[in-house]
Short mmCIF file of C-alpha atoms in Angstrom, two decimals:
data_model
loop_
_atom_site.label_atom_id
_atom_site.label_comp_id
_atom_site.label_asym_id
_atom_site.label_seq_id
_atom_site.Cartn_x
_atom_site.Cartn_y
_atom_site.Cartn_z
CA LYS A 1 -4.41 17.99 -26.32
CA SER A 2 -2.98 14.71 -24.98
CA PHE A 3 -5.46 14.76 -22.12
CA GLU A 4 -8.33 15.36 -24.55
CA ILE A 5 -7.22 12.35 -26.60
CA ILE A 6 -7.06 10.21 -23.47
CA GLU A 7 -10.60 11.19 -22.46
CA LYS A 8 -11.89 10.28 -25.93
CA ASN A 9 -10.25 6.87 -25.92
CA VAL A 10 -10.88 5.53 -22.43
CA ASN A 11 -13.94 5.40 -20.17
CA LEU A 12 -13.21 7.25 -16.93
CA ALA A 13 -16.83 7.59 -15.84
CA HIS A 14 -16.37 5.48 -12.70
CA PHE A 15 -13.66 7.79 -11.31
CA ASN A 16 -14.27 11.05 -9.48
CA GLU A 17 -12.56 14.21 -10.76
CA SER A 18 -9.49 13.88 -8.54
CA GLU A 19 -9.05 10.22 -9.46
CA LYS A 20 -9.45 11.07 -13.14
CA LEU A 21 -6.50 13.46 -12.96
CA ILE A 22 -4.29 10.75 -11.46
CA ILE A 23 -5.36 8.17 -14.05
CA LYS A 24 -4.94 10.57 -16.98
CA LYS A 25 -1.45 11.50 -15.78
CA LEU A 26 -0.51 7.81 -15.56
CA ILE A 27 -1.80 7.15 -19.08
CA HIS A 28 -0.04 10.25 -20.39
CA THR A 29 3.24 9.17 -18.78
CA THR A 30 3.09 5.58 -20.03
CA GLY A 31 1.10 5.85 -23.26
CA ASP A 32 -0.84 2.89 -21.89
CA TYR A 33 -4.64 3.09 -21.61
CA GLN A 34 -4.65 -0.05 -19.48
CA PHE A 35 -3.79 2.03 -16.42
CA ALA A 36 -7.48 3.03 -16.34
CA ASP A 37 -8.26 -0.61 -15.55
CA ILE A 38 -5.30 -1.68 -13.41
CA THR A 39 -4.84 1.31 -11.09
CA ILE A 40 -6.16 0.90 -7.54
CA ILE A 41 -6.90 3.99 -5.43
CA SER A 42 -7.93 3.12 -1.90
CA LYS A 43 -10.82 4.90 -0.23
CA SER A 44 -9.82 8.43 0.84
CA ALA A 45 -6.25 7.96 -0.47
CA ILE A 46 -6.30 11.23 -2.38
CA GLU A 47 -7.76 13.18 0.55
CA VAL A 48 -5.20 11.61 2.88
CA GLY A 49 -2.41 12.49 0.45
CA ILE A 50 -3.52 16.11 0.17
CA ARG A 51 -3.70 16.37 3.96
CA ALA A 52 -0.23 14.83 4.31
CA ILE A 53 1.15 17.42 1.90
CA SER A 54 -0.58 20.21 3.81
CA GLU A 55 1.10 18.90 6.97
CA ASN A 56 4.46 19.02 5.14
CA LEU A 57 5.18 15.35 5.79
CA PRO A 58 8.40 13.97 4.28
CA ILE A 59 8.23 12.16 0.96
CA VAL A 60 10.40 9.03 0.99
CA CYS A 61 11.31 7.46 -2.36
CA ASP A 62 12.79 4.02 -2.94
CA THR A 63 15.15 5.22 -5.69
CA MET A 64 16.84 8.37 -6.88
CA MET A 65 14.92 8.02 -10.16
CA VAL A 66 11.63 8.44 -8.32
CA LYS A 67 13.03 11.35 -6.31
CA SER A 68 14.25 13.05 -9.50
CA GLY A 69 10.83 12.58 -11.11
CA ILE A 70 9.02 14.59 -8.43
CA THR A 71 9.16 17.96 -10.12
CA SER A 72 10.31 20.95 -8.11
CA LYS A 73 7.58 23.20 -9.52
CA TYR A 74 4.94 20.98 -7.91
CA LEU A 75 6.68 21.30 -4.54
CA LYS A 76 6.37 25.08 -4.53
CA ASN A 77 4.38 26.49 -1.62
CA THR A 78 4.97 23.34 0.42
CA SER A 79 7.66 22.52 2.94
CA CYS A 80 7.68 18.84 2.01
CA LYS A 81 11.19 17.42 1.72
CA VAL A 82 11.88 14.58 -0.70
CA TYR A 83 14.32 11.85 0.30
CA SER A 84 15.93 8.73 -1.11
CA PHE A 85 18.38 6.90 1.12
CA ILE A 86 19.30 3.99 -1.13
CA HIS A 87 22.66 5.47 -2.16
CA TYR A 88 23.82 6.31 1.39
CA LYS A 89 27.09 4.55 2.25
CA ASN A 90 25.77 3.31 5.59
CA ILE A 91 22.74 1.81 3.82
CA ILE A 92 24.97 -0.04 1.37
CA ARG A 93 27.15 -1.32 4.22
CA LYS A 94 24.11 -2.49 6.20
CA ALA A 95 22.61 -4.27 3.20
CA ASN A 96 25.88 -6.07 2.54
CA LYS A 97 26.23 -7.04 6.20
CA MET A 98 22.63 -8.25 6.59
CA GLY A 99 22.40 -9.90 3.18
CA SER A 100 19.37 -7.77 2.30
CA THR A 101 18.67 -5.49 -0.63
CA ARG A 102 19.65 -1.83 -0.41
CA ALA A 103 15.97 -0.99 -0.83
CA GLU A 104 15.09 -2.95 2.32
CA ALA A 105 17.93 -1.36 4.30
CA ALA A 106 16.81 2.09 3.14
CA ILE A 107 13.26 1.43 4.33
CA ASP A 108 14.59 0.32 7.72
CA PHE A 109 16.56 3.57 7.94
CA SER A 110 13.67 5.78 6.87
CA SER A 111 11.26 4.09 9.29
CA ASN A 112 13.58 4.97 12.16
CA LYS A 113 13.96 8.53 10.92
CA PHE A 114 10.29 9.17 10.08
CA LYS A 115 7.43 7.34 11.76
CA ASN A 116 4.92 9.02 9.47
CA ALA A 117 5.69 9.86 5.85
CA ILE A 118 4.48 9.56 2.29
CA TYR A 119 6.24 6.56 0.73
CA VAL A 120 6.71 6.54 -3.04
CA ILE A 121 7.95 3.21 -4.43
CA GLY A 122 8.53 2.86 -8.15
CA ASN A 123 11.16 0.20 -8.54
CA ALA A 124 11.81 -2.20 -5.67
CA PRO A 125 9.12 -4.66 -4.55
CA THR A 126 11.40 -5.55 -1.63
CA ALA A 127 11.00 -1.97 -0.37
CA LEU A 128 7.22 -2.31 -0.39
CA ILE A 129 7.26 -5.71 1.31
CA ARG A 130 9.65 -4.45 4.00
CA LEU A 131 7.50 -1.35 4.58
CA LEU A 132 4.41 -3.52 5.09
CA ASP A 133 6.32 -5.82 7.46
CA LEU A 134 7.35 -2.82 9.56
CA TYR A 135 3.77 -1.58 9.56
CA ASP A 136 2.60 -4.98 10.79
CA GLU A 137 5.19 -4.75 13.56
CA ASN A 138 3.86 -1.28 14.49
CA LYS A 139 7.25 0.26 13.75
CA VAL A 140 6.06 2.69 11.10
CA GLN A 141 2.76 4.35 10.20
CA PRO A 142 2.85 5.49 6.57
CA SER A 143 0.48 8.34 5.85
CA LEU A 144 0.16 7.25 2.23
CA ILE A 145 1.84 4.58 0.10
CA ILE A 146 2.27 5.16 -3.63
CA ALA A 147 3.50 1.82 -4.96
CA PHE A 148 4.30 1.03 -8.59
CA PRO A 149 7.22 -1.43 -8.41
CA VAL A 150 7.84 -2.87 -11.84
CA GLY A 151 8.93 -6.23 -13.17
CA PHE A 152 8.28 -9.95 -13.14
CA VAL A 153 9.88 -10.88 -9.79
CA SER A 154 7.62 -10.15 -6.80
CA ALA A 155 6.30 -6.81 -8.12
CA ALA A 156 2.73 -7.92 -8.83
CA GLU A 157 2.68 -10.04 -5.68
CA ALA A 158 3.85 -7.16 -3.46
CA LYS A 159 1.16 -4.88 -4.87
CA ASP A 160 -1.49 -7.57 -4.38
CA ILE A 161 -0.49 -7.78 -0.71
CA LEU A 162 -0.74 -3.99 -0.33
CA ALA A 163 -4.22 -3.97 -1.91
CA ARG A 164 -5.49 -6.22 0.90
CA TYR A 165 -4.67 -3.66 3.62
CA LYS A 166 -7.96 -1.97 4.51
CA ASN A 167 -6.45 0.40 7.09
CA LEU A 168 -3.80 1.90 4.81
CA ALA A 169 -4.19 4.70 2.28
CA PHE A 170 -2.53 3.72 -1.00
CA ILE A 171 -2.40 4.15 -4.75
CA THR A 172 -1.03 1.19 -6.67
CA ASN A 173 -1.71 -1.04 -9.66
CA LYS A 174 -2.27 -4.66 -10.56
CA GLY A 175 0.31 -6.72 -12.42
CA PRO A 176 3.96 -6.21 -13.41
CA LYS A 177 3.59 -2.80 -15.03
CA GLY A 178 4.76 0.33 -13.26
CA GLY A 179 8.12 1.98 -12.68
CA SER A 180 9.72 5.08 -11.28
CA ALA A 181 7.99 7.39 -13.75
CA CYS A 182 4.58 6.06 -12.71
CA ALA A 183 5.25 6.52 -9.01
CA ALA A 184 6.60 10.04 -9.49
CA THR A 185 3.67 10.92 -11.75
CA VAL A 186 1.16 9.96 -9.06
CA MET A 187 3.02 12.06 -6.49
CA ASN A 188 3.09 15.00 -8.90
CA GLY A 189 -0.63 14.49 -9.46
CA LEU A 190 -1.31 14.68 -5.73
CA LEU A 191 0.76 17.84 -5.47
CA THR A 192 -1.27 19.32 -8.33
CA LEU A 193 -4.50 18.44 -6.52
CA PHE A 194 -3.10 19.97 -3.32
CA HIS A 195 -2.54 23.29 -5.10
CA LYS A 196 -5.99 23.13 -6.73
CA SER A 197 -7.60 22.53 -3.34
CA GLY A 198 -6.14 25.76 -1.99
CA SER A 199 -4.82 23.93 1.08
#
Protein backbone atom coordinates (compact mmCIF):
# COMPACT_ATOMS: atom_id res chain seq x y z
CA LYS A 1 0.00 0.00 0.00
CA SER A 2 2.83 2.43 0.84
CA PHE A 3 4.36 1.88 -2.58
CA GLU A 4 0.99 2.51 -4.25
CA ILE A 5 0.68 5.80 -2.35
CA ILE A 6 4.18 6.81 -3.42
CA GLU A 7 3.41 6.12 -7.09
CA LYS A 8 0.26 8.26 -6.86
CA ASN A 9 2.06 11.20 -5.30
CA VAL A 10 5.30 11.46 -7.25
CA ASN A 11 6.17 11.36 -10.96
CA LEU A 12 8.59 8.50 -11.61
CA ALA A 13 8.07 8.40 -15.38
CA HIS A 14 11.68 9.33 -16.18
CA PHE A 15 13.08 6.31 -14.28
CA ASN A 16 13.30 2.78 -15.63
CA GLU A 17 11.72 -0.05 -13.62
CA SER A 18 14.88 -0.91 -11.68
CA GLU A 19 15.53 2.74 -10.84
CA LYS A 20 11.91 3.15 -9.75
CA LEU A 21 12.32 0.40 -7.17
CA ILE A 22 15.37 2.13 -5.69
CA ILE A 23 13.64 5.52 -5.59
CA LYS A 24 10.44 4.12 -4.08
CA LYS A 25 12.44 2.34 -1.38
CA LEU A 26 14.25 5.59 -0.53
CA ILE A 27 10.98 7.50 -0.30
CA HIS A 28 9.42 4.73 1.78
CA THR A 29 12.39 4.73 4.17
CA THR A 30 12.50 8.51 4.59
CA GLY A 31 8.90 9.57 4.05
CA ASP A 32 10.38 12.22 1.78
CA TYR A 33 9.15 12.53 -1.81
CA GLN A 34 12.09 14.81 -2.62
CA PHE A 35 14.31 11.78 -3.09
CA ALA A 36 12.67 11.38 -6.52
CA ASP A 37 14.33 14.67 -7.49
CA ILE A 38 17.64 14.55 -5.61
CA THR A 39 18.77 10.95 -6.17
CA ILE A 40 21.48 10.43 -8.79
CA ILE A 41 21.96 6.99 -10.37
CA SER A 42 24.92 6.87 -12.71
CA LYS A 43 24.68 5.13 -16.05
CA SER A 44 24.74 1.33 -15.63
CA ALA A 45 25.09 1.62 -11.83
CA ILE A 46 22.29 -0.84 -11.18
CA GLU A 47 23.60 -3.35 -13.72
CA VAL A 48 27.10 -3.00 -12.28
CA GLY A 49 25.73 -3.50 -8.76
CA ILE A 50 23.82 -6.64 -9.73
CA ARG A 51 26.93 -8.04 -11.42
CA ALA A 52 29.05 -7.23 -8.35
CA ILE A 53 26.58 -9.13 -6.16
CA SER A 54 26.61 -12.07 -8.57
CA GLU A 55 30.42 -12.09 -8.26
CA ASN A 56 30.04 -12.15 -4.46
CA LEU A 57 32.14 -9.03 -3.99
CA PRO A 58 32.50 -7.76 -0.41
CA ILE A 59 30.21 -5.00 0.79
CA VAL A 60 32.13 -2.41 2.83
CA CYS A 61 30.11 -0.03 5.03
CA ASP A 62 31.36 3.14 6.69
CA THR A 63 29.44 2.51 9.93
CA MET A 64 27.94 -0.33 11.89
CA MET A 65 24.53 1.31 11.44
CA VAL A 66 24.76 0.85 7.69
CA LYS A 67 25.99 -2.72 8.11
CA SER A 68 23.10 -3.50 10.47
CA GLY A 69 20.62 -2.03 8.00
CA ILE A 70 21.56 -4.47 5.22
CA THR A 71 18.98 -7.13 5.96
CA SER A 72 20.10 -10.74 6.16
CA LYS A 73 17.10 -11.98 4.18
CA TYR A 74 18.28 -9.99 1.16
CA LEU A 75 21.72 -11.61 1.40
CA LYS A 76 20.30 -15.12 1.05
CA ASN A 77 21.59 -17.04 -1.97
CA THR A 78 24.65 -14.81 -2.19
CA SER A 79 28.10 -15.24 -0.71
CA CYS A 80 28.59 -11.50 -0.25
CA LYS A 81 30.13 -10.63 3.10
CA VAL A 82 29.28 -7.31 4.76
CA TYR A 83 31.99 -5.45 6.65
CA SER A 84 32.46 -2.33 8.74
CA PHE A 85 35.92 -1.69 10.13
CA ILE A 86 35.33 1.60 11.92
CA HIS A 87 35.17 0.01 15.39
CA TYR A 88 38.36 -2.06 15.02
CA LYS A 89 40.92 -1.19 17.70
CA ASN A 90 43.74 -0.86 15.18
CA ILE A 91 41.62 1.56 13.14
CA ILE A 92 40.97 3.72 16.20
CA ARG A 93 44.68 3.70 17.08
CA LYS A 94 45.67 4.64 13.53
CA ALA A 95 43.15 7.48 13.39
CA ASN A 96 44.42 8.86 16.68
CA LYS A 97 48.04 8.57 15.56
CA MET A 98 47.47 10.15 12.12
CA GLY A 99 45.01 12.80 13.31
CA SER A 100 42.40 11.54 10.84
CA THR A 101 38.82 10.42 11.33
CA ARG A 102 38.10 6.78 12.07
CA ALA A 103 36.09 6.68 8.84
CA GLU A 104 39.16 7.68 6.82
CA ALA A 105 41.37 5.13 8.60
CA ALA A 106 38.75 2.44 7.98
CA ILE A 107 38.70 3.24 4.25
CA ASP A 108 42.50 3.00 4.14
CA PHE A 109 42.28 -0.41 5.80
CA SER A 110 39.53 -1.71 3.53
CA SER A 111 41.31 -0.50 0.39
CA ASN A 112 44.33 -2.58 1.36
CA LYS A 113 42.17 -5.59 2.14
CA PHE A 114 39.87 -5.36 -0.91
CA LYS A 115 40.89 -3.73 -4.17
CA ASN A 116 37.42 -4.20 -5.58
CA ALA A 117 34.29 -3.97 -3.44
CA ILE A 118 30.87 -2.39 -3.12
CA TYR A 119 31.23 0.63 -0.83
CA VAL A 120 28.15 1.75 1.11
CA ILE A 121 28.57 5.11 2.85
CA GLY A 122 25.70 6.51 4.88
CA ASN A 123 27.26 8.72 7.49
CA ALA A 124 30.80 9.97 6.99
CA PRO A 125 31.64 12.35 4.13
CA THR A 126 35.30 11.92 5.06
CA ALA A 127 34.99 8.23 4.13
CA LEU A 128 33.70 9.14 0.67
CA ILE A 129 36.36 11.79 0.10
CA ARG A 130 39.13 9.40 1.18
CA LEU A 131 37.75 6.65 -1.07
CA LEU A 132 37.81 9.01 -4.06
CA ASP A 133 41.35 10.13 -3.22
CA LEU A 134 42.50 6.50 -3.17
CA TYR A 135 40.75 5.89 -6.48
CA ASP A 136 42.56 8.88 -7.98
CA GLU A 137 45.83 7.40 -6.71
CA ASN A 138 44.93 4.06 -8.37
CA LYS A 139 45.01 2.32 -4.99
CA VAL A 140 41.44 1.06 -5.07
CA GLN A 141 38.88 0.29 -7.76
CA PRO A 142 35.38 0.34 -6.26
CA SER A 143 32.89 -1.74 -8.20
CA LEU A 144 30.03 0.46 -7.02
CA ILE A 145 29.74 3.36 -4.58
CA ILE A 146 26.49 3.92 -2.71
CA ALA A 147 26.95 7.27 -0.98
CA PHE A 148 24.39 9.02 1.21
CA PRO A 149 26.48 10.81 3.86
CA VAL A 150 24.25 13.14 5.83
CA GLY A 151 24.68 16.54 7.42
CA PHE A 152 25.76 20.11 6.89
CA VAL A 153 29.56 19.69 7.03
CA SER A 154 31.05 18.43 3.75
CA ALA A 155 28.26 15.91 3.01
CA ALA A 156 26.72 17.73 0.04
CA GLU A 157 30.15 18.74 -1.23
CA ALA A 158 31.49 15.17 -1.09
CA LYS A 159 28.50 13.88 -3.04
CA ASP A 160 28.88 16.67 -5.62
CA ILE A 161 32.48 15.56 -6.16
CA LEU A 162 31.40 11.93 -6.61
CA ALA A 163 28.75 12.94 -9.17
CA ARG A 164 31.48 14.37 -11.41
CA TYR A 165 33.24 11.00 -11.80
CA LYS A 166 32.20 9.65 -15.20
CA ASN A 167 34.16 6.39 -14.89
CA LEU A 168 32.65 5.28 -11.58
CA ALA A 169 29.36 3.50 -10.98
CA PHE A 170 27.49 5.19 -8.13
CA ILE A 171 24.15 5.93 -6.52
CA THR A 172 24.03 9.09 -4.44
CA ASN A 173 21.97 12.22 -3.83
CA LYS A 174 22.25 15.99 -3.92
CA GLY A 175 22.31 18.09 -0.77
CA PRO A 176 22.63 17.37 2.96
CA LYS A 177 19.91 14.73 3.21
CA GLY A 178 20.78 11.05 3.52
CA GLY A 179 21.94 8.81 6.33
CA SER A 180 22.66 5.22 7.18
CA ALA A 181 19.10 4.09 6.54
CA CYS A 182 19.20 5.54 3.03
CA ALA A 183 22.48 3.86 2.15
CA ALA A 184 21.34 0.49 3.51
CA THR A 185 18.00 0.83 1.72
CA VAL A 186 19.72 1.28 -1.64
CA MET A 187 21.90 -1.78 -1.00
CA ASN A 188 18.82 -3.79 -0.03
CA GLY A 189 17.15 -2.57 -3.20
CA LEU A 190 20.04 -3.80 -5.32
CA LEU A 191 19.93 -7.16 -3.59
CA THR A 192 16.21 -7.34 -4.34
CA LEU A 193 16.88 -6.59 -8.00
CA PHE A 194 19.63 -9.23 -8.02
CA HIS A 195 17.15 -11.87 -6.86
CA LYS A 196 14.52 -10.69 -9.37
CA SER A 197 17.06 -10.93 -12.19
CA GLY A 198 17.64 -14.60 -11.45
CA SER A 199 21.41 -14.05 -11.43
